[in-house]
PDB file of C-alpha atoms in Angstrom:
ATOM      1  CA  MET A   1      71.375 -15.340  53.359  1.00 44.00           C
ATOM      2  CA  ILE A   2      68.747 -15.898  55.226  1.00 44.00           C
ATOM      3  CA  LYS A   3      66.454 -12.490  54.375  1.00 50.00           C
ATOM      4  CA  ILE A   4      66.660 -13.297  50.947  1.00 48.00           C
ATOM      5  CA  GLU A   5      65.948 -17.151  51.197  1.00 52.00           C
ATOM      6  CA  GLN A   6      62.038 -15.457  52.778  1.00 53.00           C
ATOM      7  CA  ILE A   7      61.645 -13.007  50.074  1.00 50.00           C
ATOM      8  CA  ARG A   8      62.125 -16.089  47.466  1.00 57.00           C
ATOM      9  CA  VAL A   9      59.739 -18.205  49.348  1.00 64.00           C
ATOM     10  CA  LYS A  10      57.897 -14.844  49.875  1.00 77.00           C
ATOM     11  CA  ALA A  11      57.501 -13.899  46.432  1.00 80.00           C
ATOM     12  CA  ALA A  12      57.130 -17.893  45.305  1.00 84.00           C
ATOM     13  CA  GLU A  13      53.691 -16.924  47.920  1.00 87.00           C
ATOM     14  CA  LYS A  14      52.743 -14.083  46.036  1.00 87.00           C
ATOM     15  CA  THR A  15      52.817 -15.754  42.475  1.00 88.00           C
ATOM     16  CA  MET A  16      51.366 -19.189  43.429  1.00 89.00           C
ATOM     17  CA  ASP A  17      48.252 -16.993  45.815  1.00 89.00           C
ATOM     18  CA  ILE A  18      48.177 -14.625  42.212  1.00 90.00           C
ATOM     19  CA  LEU A  19      47.179 -17.754  40.550  1.00 90.00           C
ATOM     20  CA  GLU A  20      44.958 -20.284  42.791  1.00 89.00           C
ATOM     21  CA  LEU A  21      42.945 -16.964  42.310  1.00 90.00           C
ATOM     22  CA  ILE A  22      42.909 -16.212  39.058  1.00 90.00           C
ATOM     23  CA  ALA A  23      42.192 -20.030  38.305  1.00 87.00           C
ATOM     24  CA  GLU A  24      38.495 -19.530  40.630  1.00 84.00           C
ATOM     25  CA  LYS A  25      37.711 -17.494  37.782  1.00 86.00           C
ATOM     26  CA  PRO A  26      39.102 -14.233  35.363  1.00 90.00           C
ATOM     27  CA  ARG A  27      39.980 -11.445  37.787  1.00 91.00           C
ATOM     28  CA  SER A  28      40.845  -7.664  36.495  1.00 92.00           C
ATOM     29  CA  PHE A  29      43.839  -6.042  37.292  1.00 92.00           C
ATOM     30  CA  SER A  30      42.340  -4.442  40.467  1.00 92.00           C
ATOM     31  CA  GLU A  31      40.491  -6.693  41.840  1.00 91.00           C
ATOM     32  CA  LEU A  32      44.599  -8.464  42.420  1.00 92.00           C
ATOM     33  CA  ILE A  33      45.367  -5.943  43.831  1.00 92.00           C
ATOM     34  CA  GLU A  34      41.491  -5.897  46.732  1.00 91.00           C
ATOM     35  CA  LEU A  35      41.859  -9.462  47.030  1.00 91.00           C
ATOM     36  CA  MET A  36      45.769  -9.453  47.869  1.00 88.00           C
ATOM     37  CA  ASP A  37      45.664  -6.341  49.292  1.00 87.00           C
ATOM     38  CA  SER A  38      49.003  -4.647  48.603  1.00 86.00           C
ATOM     39  CA  ASN A  39      50.158  -1.689  46.208  1.00 89.00           C
ATOM     40  CA  LYS A  40      49.570  -1.038  42.069  1.00 90.00           C
ATOM     41  CA  ALA A  41      53.826  -1.534  41.004  1.00 91.00           C
ATOM     42  CA  THR A  42      54.193  -5.132  43.238  1.00 90.00           C
ATOM     43  CA  ILE A  43      50.654  -6.557  41.736  1.00 90.00           C
ATOM     44  CA  TYR A  44      52.440  -5.501  37.944  1.00 92.00           C
ATOM     45  CA  ARG A  45      55.715  -7.419  38.289  1.00 91.00           C
ATOM     46  CA  PHE A  46      53.975 -10.019  39.534  1.00 91.00           C
ATOM     47  CA  ILE A  47      50.487 -10.276  36.799  1.00 91.00           C
ATOM     48  CA  THR A  48      53.374  -9.176  34.273  1.00 92.00           C
ATOM     49  CA  THR A  49      56.246 -11.763  34.442  1.00 91.00           C
ATOM     50  CA  LEU A  50      53.563 -14.390  34.359  1.00 91.00           C
ATOM     51  CA  GLU A  51      52.483 -12.900  31.144  1.00 89.00           C
ATOM     52  CA  ASP A  52      55.286 -12.748  29.983  1.00 89.00           C
ATOM     53  CA  LYS A  53      56.130 -16.440  30.440  1.00 87.00           C
ATOM     54  CA  GLY A  54      52.907 -17.625  29.792  1.00 87.00           C
ATOM     55  CA  TYR A  55      50.670 -18.780  31.828  1.00 88.00           C
ATOM     56  CA  VAL A  56      48.192 -15.946  32.213  1.00 90.00           C
ATOM     57  CA  TYR A  57      46.661 -13.318  29.652  1.00 89.00           C
ATOM     58  CA  LYS A  58      44.057 -10.561  29.620  1.00 89.00           C
ATOM     59  CA  ASN A  59      40.709 -11.451  28.406  1.00 87.00           C
ATOM     60  CA  GLN A  60      38.380  -9.494  26.369  1.00 83.00           C
ATOM     61  CA  ASN A  61      37.297  -7.769  29.386  1.00 87.00           C
ATOM     62  CA  ASP A  62      40.403  -6.978  30.507  1.00 90.00           C
ATOM     63  CA  CYS A  63      40.642  -9.501  33.144  1.00 91.00           C
ATOM     64  CA  TYR A  64      43.671 -12.007  34.027  1.00 92.00           C
ATOM     65  CA  GLN A  65      43.026 -15.916  32.544  1.00 91.00           C
ATOM     66  CA  LEU A  66      44.829 -18.732  33.295  1.00 86.00           C
ATOM     67  CA  THR A  67      45.673 -20.340  29.746  1.00 84.00           C
ATOM     68  CA  LEU A  68      47.268 -24.114  28.938  1.00 74.00           C
ATOM     69  CA  LYS A  69      50.832 -23.891  29.865  1.00 75.00           C
ATOM     70  CA  LEU A  70      51.000 -25.185  33.655  1.00 73.00           C
ATOM     71  CA  TYR A  71      48.582 -27.756  32.610  1.00 67.00           C
ATOM     72  CA  SER A  72      50.854 -29.166  29.952  1.00 63.00           C
ATOM     73  CA  LEU A  73      53.437 -28.353  32.283  1.00 64.00           C
ATOM     74  CA  GLY A  74      51.803 -31.138  34.614  1.00 61.00           C
ATOM     75  CA  LYS A  75      50.744 -32.863  31.721  1.00 55.00           C
ATOM     76  CA  THR A  76      52.651 -36.350  32.201  1.00 48.00           C
ATOM     77  CA  GLU A  77      51.241 -36.774  35.230  1.00 53.00           C
ATOM     78  CA  ILE A  78      47.943 -35.962  34.640  1.00 54.00           C
ATOM     79  CA  GLU A  79      48.487 -38.671  31.637  1.00 46.00           C
ATOM     80  CA  ARG A  80      49.748 -40.582  33.928  1.00 47.00           C
ATOM     81  CA  HIS A  81      46.972 -41.253  36.825  1.00 54.00           C
ATOM     82  CA  ASP A  82      42.919 -39.358  36.897  1.00 76.00           C
ATOM     83  CA  LEU A  83      41.337 -38.891  33.604  1.00 83.00           C
ATOM     84  CA  LEU A  84      43.611 -40.429  31.232  1.00 82.00           C
ATOM     85  CA  GLY A  85      44.282 -43.510  32.555  1.00 82.00           C
ATOM     86  CA  ILE A  86      41.204 -44.069  33.930  1.00 88.00           C
ATOM     87  CA  ALA A  87      39.755 -43.097  30.979  1.00 88.00           C
ATOM     88  CA  LYS A  88      42.312 -45.437  28.249  1.00 87.00           C
ATOM     89  CA  PRO A  89      40.630 -48.815  28.692  1.00 90.00           C
ATOM     90  CA  PHE A  90      37.493 -47.865  27.818  1.00 91.00           C
ATOM     91  CA  LEU A  91      38.557 -46.039  25.180  1.00 90.00           C
ATOM     92  CA  LEU A  92      40.422 -49.041  23.755  1.00 90.00           C
ATOM     93  CA  LYS A  93      37.212 -51.088  24.609  1.00 90.00           C
ATOM     94  CA  LEU A  94      35.568 -48.654  22.706  1.00 91.00           C
ATOM     95  CA  VAL A  95      37.154 -48.007  19.118  1.00 90.00           C
ATOM     96  CA  LYS A  96      37.183 -51.043  18.735  1.00 89.00           C
ATOM     97  CA  GLU A  97      33.152 -51.709  19.339  1.00 89.00           C
ATOM     98  CA  VAL A  98      31.885 -49.163  17.810  1.00 89.00           C
ATOM     99  CA  LYS A  99      34.806 -49.085  14.476  1.00 88.00           C
ATOM    100  CA  GLU A 100      35.274 -45.193  14.351  1.00 88.00           C
ATOM    101  CA  SER A 101      37.416 -43.053  16.212  1.00 88.00           C
ATOM    102  CA  VAL A 102      37.184 -41.867  20.481  1.00 92.00           C
ATOM    103  CA  LEU A 103      38.642 -38.371  21.491  1.00 90.00           C
ATOM    104  CA  ILE A 104      38.986 -38.089  25.034  1.00 90.00           C
ATOM    105  CA  SER A 105      39.018 -33.512  24.866  1.00 89.00           C
ATOM    106  CA  ILE A 106      39.028 -31.019  27.336  1.00 87.00           C
ATOM    107  CA  PHE A 107      37.943 -26.979  27.801  1.00 85.00           C
ATOM    108  CA  SER A 108      40.381 -23.891  28.196  1.00 74.00           C
ATOM    109  CA  LYS A 109      40.061 -20.245  26.574  1.00 65.00           C
ATOM    110  CA  ASP A 110      36.583 -21.167  25.150  1.00 79.00           C
ATOM    111  CA  THR A 111      37.146 -23.656  22.766  1.00 83.00           C
ATOM    112  CA  VAL A 112      37.883 -27.189  23.274  1.00 86.00           C
ATOM    113  CA  TYR A 113      40.829 -29.116  23.790  1.00 83.00           C
ATOM    114  CA  TYR A 114      41.597 -32.423  21.964  1.00 82.00           C
ATOM    115  CA  LEU A 115      43.693 -34.653  25.361  1.00 80.00           C
ATOM    116  CA  ASP A 116      43.630 -37.736  23.935  1.00 78.00           C
ATOM    117  CA  LYS A 117      43.061 -39.975  20.297  1.00 80.00           C
ATOM    118  CA  ILE A 118      42.449 -43.416  19.923  1.00 83.00           C
ATOM    119  CA  GLU A 119      41.596 -43.825  15.615  1.00 81.00           C
ATOM    120  CA  TRP A 120      40.304 -46.590  14.217  1.00 76.00           C
ATOM    121  CA  ASN A 121      42.040 -48.852  11.815  1.00 71.00           C
ATOM    122  CA  SER A 122      40.816 -47.609   8.328  1.00 57.00           C
ATOM    123  CA  ALA A 123      41.432 -45.652   4.869  1.00 44.00           C
ATOM    124  CA  LEU A 124      39.848 -43.165   5.785  1.00 52.00           C
ATOM    125  CA  ARG A 125      41.185 -41.458   8.972  1.00 54.00           C
ATOM    126  CA  ILE A 126      40.378 -38.266  10.244  1.00 56.00           C
ATOM    127  CA  VAL A 127      41.981 -35.469  11.306  1.00 54.00           C
ATOM    128  CA  VAL A 128      41.657 -34.415  14.406  1.00 59.00           C
ATOM    129  CA  GLU A 129      44.854 -34.434  16.991  1.00 56.00           C
ATOM    130  CA  PRO A 130      45.349 -34.301  20.108  1.00 55.00           C
ATOM    131  CA  GLY A 131      45.967 -30.967  21.536  1.00 56.00           C
ATOM    132  CA  ARG A 132      44.219 -29.478  17.817  1.00 67.00           C
ATOM    133  CA  THR A 133      41.328 -26.782  19.369  1.00 75.00           C
ATOM    134  CA  ALA A 134      37.974 -26.488  17.756  1.00 83.00           C
ATOM    135  CA  PRO A 135      35.491 -23.778  18.510  1.00 88.00           C
ATOM    136  CA  LEU A 136      32.685 -25.024  20.781  1.00 92.00           C
ATOM    137  CA  TYR A 137      29.977 -24.186  19.261  1.00 93.00           C
ATOM    138  CA  CYS A 138      30.746 -26.360  15.850  1.00 92.00           C
ATOM    139  CA  VAL A 139      31.669 -28.844  17.651  1.00 92.00           C
ATOM    140  CA  ALA A 140      29.848 -31.936  19.774  1.00 94.00           C
ATOM    141  CA  SER A 141      31.738 -32.045  23.066  1.00 94.00           C
ATOM    142  CA  GLY A 142      31.861 -27.955  22.722  1.00 94.00           C
ATOM    143  CA  LYS A 143      28.788 -27.919  22.409  1.00 95.00           C
ATOM    144  CA  LEU A 144      27.967 -30.576  25.809  1.00 96.00           C
ATOM    145  CA  TYR A 145      29.615 -28.272  27.203  1.00 94.00           C
ATOM    146  CA  LEU A 146      27.605 -25.409  26.456  1.00 95.00           C
ATOM    147  CA  SER A 147      24.727 -27.004  27.132  1.00 95.00           C
ATOM    148  CA  HIS A 148      25.495 -26.997  30.977  1.00 93.00           C
ATOM    149  CA  PHE A 149      26.159 -23.317  30.674  1.00 92.00           C
ATOM    150  CA  SER A 150      24.047 -20.412  32.760  1.00 91.00           C
ATOM    151  CA  ASP A 151      22.181 -18.042  31.164  1.00 90.00           C
ATOM    152  CA  ASN A 152      25.497 -15.703  31.594  1.00 91.00           C
ATOM    153  CA  GLU A 153      27.813 -17.344  30.483  1.00 91.00           C
ATOM    154  CA  LEU A 154      25.843 -17.747  27.623  1.00 92.00           C
ATOM    155  CA  ASP A 155      25.176 -14.266  26.753  1.00 91.00           C
ATOM    156  CA  ASP A 156      29.131 -13.964  27.500  1.00 90.00           C
ATOM    157  CA  TYR A 157      30.539 -15.937  25.205  1.00 91.00           C
ATOM    158  CA  PHE A 158      27.652 -15.095  22.769  1.00 92.00           C
ATOM    159  CA  ASN A 159      29.563 -11.047  23.176  1.00 91.00           C
ATOM    160  CA  LYS A 160      33.195 -12.487  22.524  1.00 88.00           C
ATOM    161  CA  HIS A 161      32.419 -15.109  19.975  1.00 89.00           C
ATOM    162  CA  PRO A 162      30.897 -14.099  16.935  1.00 90.00           C
ATOM    163  CA  LEU A 163      29.257 -17.026  15.279  1.00 93.00           C
ATOM    164  CA  LYS A 164      30.639 -17.444  12.110  1.00 93.00           C
ATOM    165  CA  SER A 165      30.082 -21.000   9.568  1.00 94.00           C
ATOM    166  CA  PHE A 166      32.670 -22.740   8.878  1.00 92.00           C
ATOM    167  CA  THR A 167      29.923 -25.167   6.870  1.00 93.00           C
ATOM    168  CA  GLY A 168      26.840 -25.203   4.734  1.00 93.00           C
ATOM    169  CA  ASN A 169      26.414 -26.754   8.645  1.00 94.00           C
ATOM    170  CA  THR A 170      27.153 -24.380  10.798  1.00 95.00           C
ATOM    171  CA  ILE A 171      24.451 -22.817  13.345  1.00 95.00           C
ATOM    172  CA  THR A 172      25.757 -19.565  13.071  1.00 95.00           C
ATOM    173  CA  ASP A 173      22.032 -18.667  14.795  1.00 94.00           C
ATOM    174  CA  ILE A 174      21.800 -17.718  18.372  1.00 94.00           C
ATOM    175  CA  TYR A 175      18.637 -18.588  18.923  1.00 94.00           C
ATOM    176  CA  THR A 176      18.689 -21.578  17.512  1.00 95.00           C
ATOM    177  CA  LEU A 177      21.874 -22.575  18.699  1.00 95.00           C
ATOM    178  CA  LYS A 178      19.911 -22.059  22.702  1.00 95.00           C
ATOM    179  CA  ASN A 179      17.781 -24.280  20.756  1.00 95.00           C
ATOM    180  CA  GLU A 180      19.927 -26.868  20.848  1.00 95.00           C
ATOM    181  CA  LEU A 181      21.592 -27.216  23.738  1.00 96.00           C
ATOM    182  CA  VAL A 182      18.186 -27.208  25.509  1.00 95.00           C
ATOM    183  CA  LYS A 183      18.107 -30.726  23.319  1.00 96.00           C
ATOM    184  CA  ILE A 184      21.403 -31.590  24.458  1.00 96.00           C
ATOM    185  CA  ARG A 185      20.876 -31.425  27.103  1.00 94.00           C
ATOM    186  CA  ASP A 186      17.982 -32.796  27.761  1.00 93.00           C
ATOM    187  CA  GLN A 187      18.543 -36.184  25.740  1.00 94.00           C
ATOM    188  CA  GLY A 188      22.284 -35.998  27.460  1.00 94.00           C
ATOM    189  CA  PHE A 189      24.667 -35.936  24.577  1.00 96.00           C
ATOM    190  CA  ALA A 190      25.794 -34.036  21.909  1.00 97.00           C
ATOM    191  CA  ILE A 191      25.885 -34.332  17.203  1.00 95.00           C
ATOM    192  CA  ASP A 192      27.989 -32.826  15.433  1.00 94.00           C
ATOM    193  CA  ASN A 193      26.620 -32.955  11.563  1.00 93.00           C
ATOM    194  CA  GLU A 194      29.079 -31.180   9.351  1.00 92.00           C
ATOM    195  CA  GLU A 195      29.421 -28.170  11.547  1.00 93.00           C
ATOM    196  CA  TRP A 196      33.731 -27.812  11.799  1.00 89.00           C
ATOM    197  CA  GLU A 197      34.609 -29.837   8.904  1.00 89.00           C
ATOM    198  CA  GLU A 198      32.955 -31.065   6.149  1.00 88.00           C
ATOM    199  CA  TYR A 199      32.094 -35.115   5.828  1.00 88.00           C
ATOM    200  CA  LEU A 200      32.741 -35.194   9.456  1.00 88.00           C
ATOM    201  CA  ARG A 201      30.148 -36.439  12.020  1.00 92.00           C
ATOM    202  CA  GLY A 202      30.736 -37.271  16.151  1.00 92.00           C
ATOM    203  CA  VAL A 203      28.761 -36.962  18.886  1.00 96.00           C
ATOM    204  CA  ALA A 204      30.129 -36.120  22.486  1.00 96.00           C
ATOM    205  CA  PHE A 205      29.190 -37.398  25.947  1.00 97.00           C
ATOM    206  CA  PRO A 206      30.139 -35.594  29.362  1.00 96.00           C
ATOM    207  CA  ILE A 207      32.427 -37.253  31.645  1.00 94.00           C
ATOM    208  CA  TYR A 208      32.189 -35.617  35.446  1.00 92.00           C
ATOM    209  CA  ASP A 209      34.030 -35.172  38.208  1.00 85.00           C
ATOM    210  CA  TYR A 210      34.409 -35.409  42.123  1.00 81.00           C
ATOM    211  CA  SER A 211      32.524 -31.907  42.516  1.00 80.00           C
ATOM    212  CA  ASN A 212      29.633 -33.019  39.488  1.00 85.00           C
ATOM    213  CA  LYS A 213      31.670 -30.808  37.267  1.00 86.00           C
ATOM    214  CA  MET A 214      31.758 -31.973  33.758  1.00 91.00           C
ATOM    215  CA  VAL A 215      35.666 -31.639  33.075  1.00 88.00           C
ATOM    216  CA  ALA A 216      36.065 -33.343  29.498  1.00 92.00           C
ATOM    217  CA  ALA A 217      34.197 -35.241  27.359  1.00 94.00           C
ATOM    218  CA  LEU A 218      34.772 -38.303  25.268  1.00 95.00           C
ATOM    219  CA  SER A 219      33.631 -38.102  21.654  1.00 93.00           C
ATOM    220  CA  ILE A 220      33.197 -39.937  18.536  1.00 93.00           C
ATOM    221  CA  SER A 221      34.268 -39.341  15.257  1.00 89.00           C
ATOM    222  CA  GLY A 222      33.771 -40.359  11.987  1.00 87.00           C
ATOM    223  CA  VAL A 223      33.384 -39.770   7.834  1.00 87.00           C
ATOM    224  CA  SER A 224      29.920 -39.123   8.103  1.00 85.00           C
ATOM    225  CA  TYR A 225      28.805 -41.676   5.044  1.00 86.00           C
ATOM    226  CA  ARG A 226      30.085 -44.440   7.682  1.00 87.00           C
ATOM    227  CA  PHE A 227      29.193 -42.411  10.853  1.00 88.00           C
ATOM    228  CA  SER A 228      25.519 -42.423   9.954  1.00 88.00           C
ATOM    229  CA  GLU A 229      22.927 -40.697  12.323  1.00 88.00           C
ATOM    230  CA  GLU A 230      21.053 -44.130  12.855  1.00 91.00           C
ATOM    231  CA  LYS A 231      24.888 -45.712  14.115  1.00 91.00           C
ATOM    232  CA  ILE A 232      25.179 -42.841  16.602  1.00 91.00           C
ATOM    233  CA  TYR A 233      21.536 -43.125  18.087  1.00 93.00           C
ATOM    234  CA  SER A 234      22.401 -47.108  18.618  1.00 93.00           C
ATOM    235  CA  ILE A 235      25.342 -46.973  20.013  1.00 92.00           C
ATOM    236  CA  VAL A 236      24.530 -43.951  22.683  1.00 94.00           C
ATOM    237  CA  GLY A 237      22.922 -46.279  24.620  1.00 93.00           C
ATOM    238  CA  GLU A 238      26.584 -48.182  25.593  1.00 93.00           C
ATOM    239  CA  VAL A 239      28.514 -45.004  25.424  1.00 94.00           C
ATOM    240  CA  THR A 240      26.165 -43.021  28.290  1.00 94.00           C
ATOM    241  CA  LYS A 241      27.848 -46.670  30.694  1.00 94.00           C
ATOM    242  CA  ILE A 242      30.880 -45.787  29.614  1.00 94.00           C
ATOM    243  CA  THR A 243      31.239 -41.902  30.748  1.00 94.00           C
ATOM    244  CA  LYS A 244      29.106 -42.903  33.238  1.00 94.00           C
ATOM    245  CA  LYS A 245      31.569 -45.486  34.583  1.00 92.00           C
ATOM    246  CA  ILE A 246      35.230 -42.917  33.679  1.00 91.00           C
ATOM    247  CA  SER A 247      32.388 -40.481  36.211  1.00 91.00           C
ATOM    248  CA  GLU A 248      32.176 -42.614  38.914  1.00 89.00           C
ATOM    249  CA  LEU A 249      35.995 -43.521  38.500  1.00 88.00           C
ATOM    250  CA  LEU A 250      37.004 -40.265  39.416  1.00 84.00           C
ATOM    251  CA  GLY A 251      34.731 -39.400  42.108  1.00 84.00           C
ATOM    252  CA  TYR A 252      31.585 -38.740  40.835  1.00 86.00           C
ATOM    253  CA  VAL A 253      28.849 -39.804  43.185  1.00 79.00           C
ATOM    254  CA  ASN A 254      24.906 -38.497  42.001  1.00 65.00           C
ATOM    255  CA  THR A 255      23.959 -39.508  39.505  1.00 50.00           C
ATOM    256  CA  ASP A 256      21.086 -37.635  39.376  1.00 52.00           C
ATOM    257  CA  ARG A 257      22.308 -35.138  38.369  1.00 44.00           C
ATOM    258  CA  GLU A 258      20.614 -32.362  36.811  1.00 42.00           C
ATOM    259  CA  ARG A 259      23.086 -31.667  33.478  1.00 42.00           C
ATOM    260  CA  GLY A 260      23.135 -27.694  33.435  1.00 41.00           C
ATOM    261  CA  GLN A 261      21.428 -24.702  33.818  1.00 38.00           C
ATOM    262  CA  LYS A 262      17.695 -23.157  32.630  1.00 35.00           C
ATOM    263  CA  ILE A 263      19.164 -20.918  28.988  1.00 32.00           C
TER     264      ILE A 263
END
């Protein structure tokens, strides 16, 4: 009985070790064998089990990457603590001030994942709901996230994700989008001008954590005729202060942080 329990503990340890290695960055099968100092059959057994259970998937580079399943398992605790718990009071206050919908989003698998939304009480409401995803390159929060990518990360992203058009305003030229990302980094926020959905405009601001890493975005979205660029620029200063405060409560301390890396 003791031996069986020891085997189970070792199996659990190996499973967690593999997940932690993949969490650091996507790993190939051969990398996992080397890093785990194990044989092909053993790693294959563990990785296929994790894949079958929906915790990892193989990306276009033949490397294993985490899915959002681990996040979903801890969603209750995340909502109770940390990001959403800290941000919620600010969102409730902000939605009354801007009279538009306010959202919190995170990023996974090269997509934007909308975590929470507080809707302004209006007859015309936006259709972005918590749990929905969007491509990085055509929404404000996604472009903001891309503006933090290095040259190599951007090239890898563009190689894997052709820039297809969703509306007449979607940026589908890489050079144009790179210039847009430089502008976003310089000004500290991003605007989506009906690039994902017609008649929907948004603006996004970064949220950083204790490691000075951008971990989320606070976005404000509304129908374009009402949420004009003039209105957006009028609230930039106030929303920047709010996201800075949320970041500080998450442990962010470097107020002079350079935004992203040179593209």
